[in-house]
Short mmCIF file of C-alpha atoms in Angstrom, two decimals:
data_model
loop_
_atom_site.label_atom_id
_atom_site.label_comp_id
_atom_site.label_asym_id
_atom_site.label_seq_id
_atom_site.Cartn_x
_atom_site.Cartn_y
_atom_site.Cartn_z
CA MET A 1303 -44.16 -11.72 27.83
CA PRO A 1304 -41.11 -10.88 26.06
CA GLU A 1305 -39.93 -12.74 22.87
CA ARG A 1306 -37.53 -15.55 23.57
CA GLN A 1307 -34.11 -15.35 21.69
CA ILE A 1308 -34.15 -17.78 18.69
CA ARG A 1309 -31.17 -20.25 18.90
CA LEU A 1310 -28.93 -20.13 15.85
CA PHE A 1311 -27.35 -22.94 13.70
CA GLY A 1312 -24.43 -24.42 15.60
CA ASP A 1313 -26.29 -24.50 18.93
CA PRO A 1314 -26.22 -28.06 19.98
CA VAL A 1315 -29.85 -27.92 21.18
CA LEU A 1316 -30.96 -27.67 17.51
CA LYS A 1317 -29.41 -31.03 16.79
CA THR A 1318 -31.03 -32.75 19.70
CA VAL A 1319 -34.01 -34.85 19.71
CA SER A 1320 -36.53 -33.30 21.90
CA ASP A 1321 -38.07 -35.08 24.87
CA PRO A 1322 -41.69 -35.96 25.25
CA ILE A 1323 -43.64 -33.93 27.63
CA GLY A 1324 -44.90 -35.93 30.65
CA THR A 1325 -46.64 -33.71 33.20
CA ILE A 1326 -48.30 -30.49 32.17
CA ASP A 1327 -47.31 -28.20 34.79
CA ALA A 1328 -46.35 -24.68 35.29
CA ARG A 1329 -43.08 -24.81 33.36
CA VAL A 1330 -44.96 -26.47 30.42
CA ARG A 1331 -47.52 -23.83 30.52
CA SER A 1332 -44.88 -21.00 30.47
CA LEU A 1333 -43.23 -22.72 27.50
CA ILE A 1334 -46.50 -22.65 25.46
CA GLU A 1335 -47.15 -19.04 26.37
CA ASP A 1336 -43.50 -18.12 25.35
CA LEU A 1337 -43.69 -20.11 22.21
CA VAL A 1338 -47.10 -18.58 21.16
CA ASP A 1339 -45.84 -15.00 22.02
CA SER A 1340 -42.54 -15.87 19.84
CA VAL A 1341 -44.64 -16.94 16.85
CA ARG A 1342 -46.81 -13.75 16.75
CA LEU A 1343 -43.98 -11.77 15.35
CA PRO A 1344 -44.30 -10.99 11.47
CA GLY A 1345 -42.84 -13.56 9.19
CA ARG A 1346 -43.03 -16.40 11.53
CA ALA A 1347 -44.91 -19.66 10.61
CA GLY A 1348 -43.80 -21.73 13.50
CA VAL A 1349 -41.16 -21.84 16.31
CA ALA A 1350 -40.21 -25.16 18.02
CA ALA A 1351 -39.33 -25.33 21.71
CA SER A 1352 -35.76 -26.45 20.75
CA GLN A 1353 -35.52 -22.96 18.98
CA ILE A 1354 -35.87 -21.02 22.24
CA GLY A 1355 -33.51 -23.43 23.82
CA VAL A 1356 -35.83 -25.85 25.52
CA ASN A 1357 -35.39 -29.53 24.71
CA LEU A 1358 -39.27 -30.58 25.09
CA ARG A 1359 -41.52 -31.79 22.15
CA ALA A 1360 -43.59 -28.67 21.45
CA PHE A 1361 -44.22 -26.34 18.85
CA SER A 1362 -46.31 -23.08 17.98
CA PHE A 1363 -47.68 -21.86 14.66
CA ASN A 1364 -48.81 -18.74 12.87
CA VAL A 1365 -50.36 -19.78 9.42
CA ASP A 1366 -52.95 -17.78 7.71
CA GLY A 1367 -54.10 -15.81 10.74
CA GLU A 1368 -54.35 -18.97 12.86
CA ILE A 1369 -51.81 -19.07 16.09
CA GLY A 1370 -51.79 -22.38 17.97
CA TYR A 1371 -49.59 -24.82 19.57
CA ILE A 1372 -49.19 -28.66 20.13
CA LEU A 1373 -47.61 -30.83 22.72
CA ASN A 1374 -45.69 -33.90 21.63
CA PRO A 1375 -46.55 -33.67 17.89
CA VAL A 1376 -46.00 -36.63 15.83
CA LEU A 1377 -45.92 -36.52 11.96
CA VAL A 1378 -48.53 -39.22 11.21
CA GLU A 1379 -49.14 -38.56 7.52
CA VAL A 1380 -47.69 -36.90 4.43
CA SER A 1381 -49.17 -37.45 0.95
CA GLY A 1382 -48.94 -36.20 -2.45
CA GLU A 1383 -45.92 -35.87 -4.61
CA PRO A 1384 -43.05 -34.17 -2.89
CA GLU A 1385 -42.45 -30.84 -4.57
CA LEU A 1386 -39.47 -28.27 -4.09
CA VAL A 1387 -40.72 -25.33 -2.02
CA ASP A 1388 -38.63 -22.20 -0.98
CA GLU A 1389 -37.85 -22.72 2.82
CA GLY A 1390 -35.88 -20.63 5.38
CA CYS A 1391 -35.66 -20.90 9.24
CA LEU A 1392 -35.46 -18.62 12.24
CA SER A 1393 -32.23 -20.55 13.17
CA VAL A 1394 -30.43 -20.02 10.00
CA PRO A 1395 -31.38 -16.28 9.31
CA GLY A 1396 -31.47 -14.72 5.84
CA LEU A 1397 -30.91 -18.34 4.03
CA TRP A 1398 -33.64 -19.61 1.72
CA TYR A 1399 -33.19 -22.69 -0.29
CA PRO A 1400 -35.54 -25.07 -2.20
CA THR A 1401 -36.63 -27.92 0.04
CA MET A 1402 -38.51 -31.14 -0.67
CA ARG A 1403 -41.75 -30.97 1.03
CA TYR A 1404 -44.97 -33.10 0.91
CA PRO A 1405 -48.01 -30.83 -0.26
CA PHE A 1406 -50.04 -32.23 2.72
CA ALA A 1407 -49.05 -33.25 6.31
CA ARG A 1408 -50.86 -34.22 9.51
CA VAL A 1409 -49.69 -34.28 13.07
CA THR A 1410 -51.17 -35.58 16.00
CA GLY A 1411 -50.60 -34.56 19.90
CA MET A 1412 -52.26 -32.92 22.60
CA ASP A 1413 -53.10 -29.67 24.06
CA LEU A 1414 -52.44 -28.02 27.63
CA ASP A 1415 -55.57 -29.99 28.89
CA GLY A 1416 -54.10 -33.29 27.74
CA THR A 1417 -56.93 -33.68 25.16
CA ALA A 1418 -55.96 -35.26 21.73
CA VAL A 1419 -55.23 -32.76 19.07
CA GLU A 1420 -54.87 -33.15 15.38
CA LEU A 1421 -53.27 -30.43 13.12
CA SER A 1422 -53.27 -30.89 9.10
CA GLY A 1423 -53.14 -28.76 6.10
CA THR A 1424 -51.55 -28.02 2.71
CA GLY A 1425 -49.35 -25.41 1.43
CA ILE A 1426 -47.64 -23.30 4.27
CA MET A 1427 -49.24 -25.26 7.01
CA ALA A 1428 -48.13 -28.65 5.52
CA GLN A 1429 -44.56 -27.16 5.19
CA ALA A 1430 -44.73 -25.79 8.73
CA LEU A 1431 -45.80 -28.99 10.14
CA GLN A 1432 -43.06 -30.92 8.47
CA HIS A 1433 -40.49 -28.21 9.37
CA GLU A 1434 -41.48 -27.97 13.11
CA THR A 1435 -41.40 -31.63 13.69
CA ASP A 1436 -38.01 -31.91 12.15
CA HIS A 1437 -36.85 -29.45 14.58
CA LEU A 1438 -38.31 -31.63 17.44
CA ASP A 1439 -36.21 -34.54 15.91
CA GLY A 1440 -33.01 -32.68 15.71
CA LEU A 1441 -33.13 -31.78 12.07
CA LEU A 1442 -32.67 -28.40 10.49
CA TYR A 1443 -33.92 -27.92 6.79
CA LEU A 1444 -30.41 -27.73 5.60
CA ASP A 1445 -30.17 -31.41 6.50
CA ARG A 1446 -32.98 -32.08 3.74
CA LEU A 1447 -31.22 -30.07 0.88
CA ASP A 1448 -29.52 -31.67 -2.06
CA LYS A 1449 -25.69 -31.91 -1.99
CA GLU A 1450 -25.16 -28.82 -4.14
CA ASN A 1451 -27.48 -26.61 -2.14
CA ARG A 1452 -26.24 -27.79 1.11
CA ARG A 1453 -22.72 -26.94 0.20
CA ALA A 1454 -23.84 -23.66 -0.88
CA ALA A 1455 -25.83 -23.11 2.07
CA MET A 1456 -23.09 -24.24 4.38
CA LYS A 1457 -20.86 -21.70 2.64
CA GLU A 1458 -23.34 -18.79 3.00
CA VAL A 1459 -23.84 -19.78 7.08
CA ARG A 1460 -19.86 -19.60 7.44
CA GLU A 1461 -19.88 -16.19 5.70
CA SER A 1462 -22.63 -14.87 7.59
CA SER A 1463 -22.27 -12.01 10.15
CA TRP A 1464 -24.36 -14.12 12.72
CA PHE A 1465 -22.29 -17.29 12.87
#
């Protein structure tokens, strides 16, 4: 499968709350195949369905050599003291800003067989779980920046060659 093109900041699909997946059919199976193929590329910790233009609640991840996916993820737990971590996004290429994230996160959802799945972790995994569920809720990490950093990021976006 070829890599799906990543939608960039400004595309309305990135600001849209994703629809839950009902029936697991050939279209959903193809979406997951595309998400997993898209996240395999170096430097990618996660890809949400909205980032490849599909308004369905699913994402793939690639953290510490583990590649996987989840359908209908719900962020059910975050814990620890929120901390600033450098964060970037495939939909906002080239920008990295300190973003408040919890050091632990847990999501629940299901796999392609409809079996309940739970993903949890610390560090990059916690960050990825929060980042990707944000995407599915129509949020970009830029939305979580403090006022000063958001202003600087938006200036960088406007001046970027891809915008």
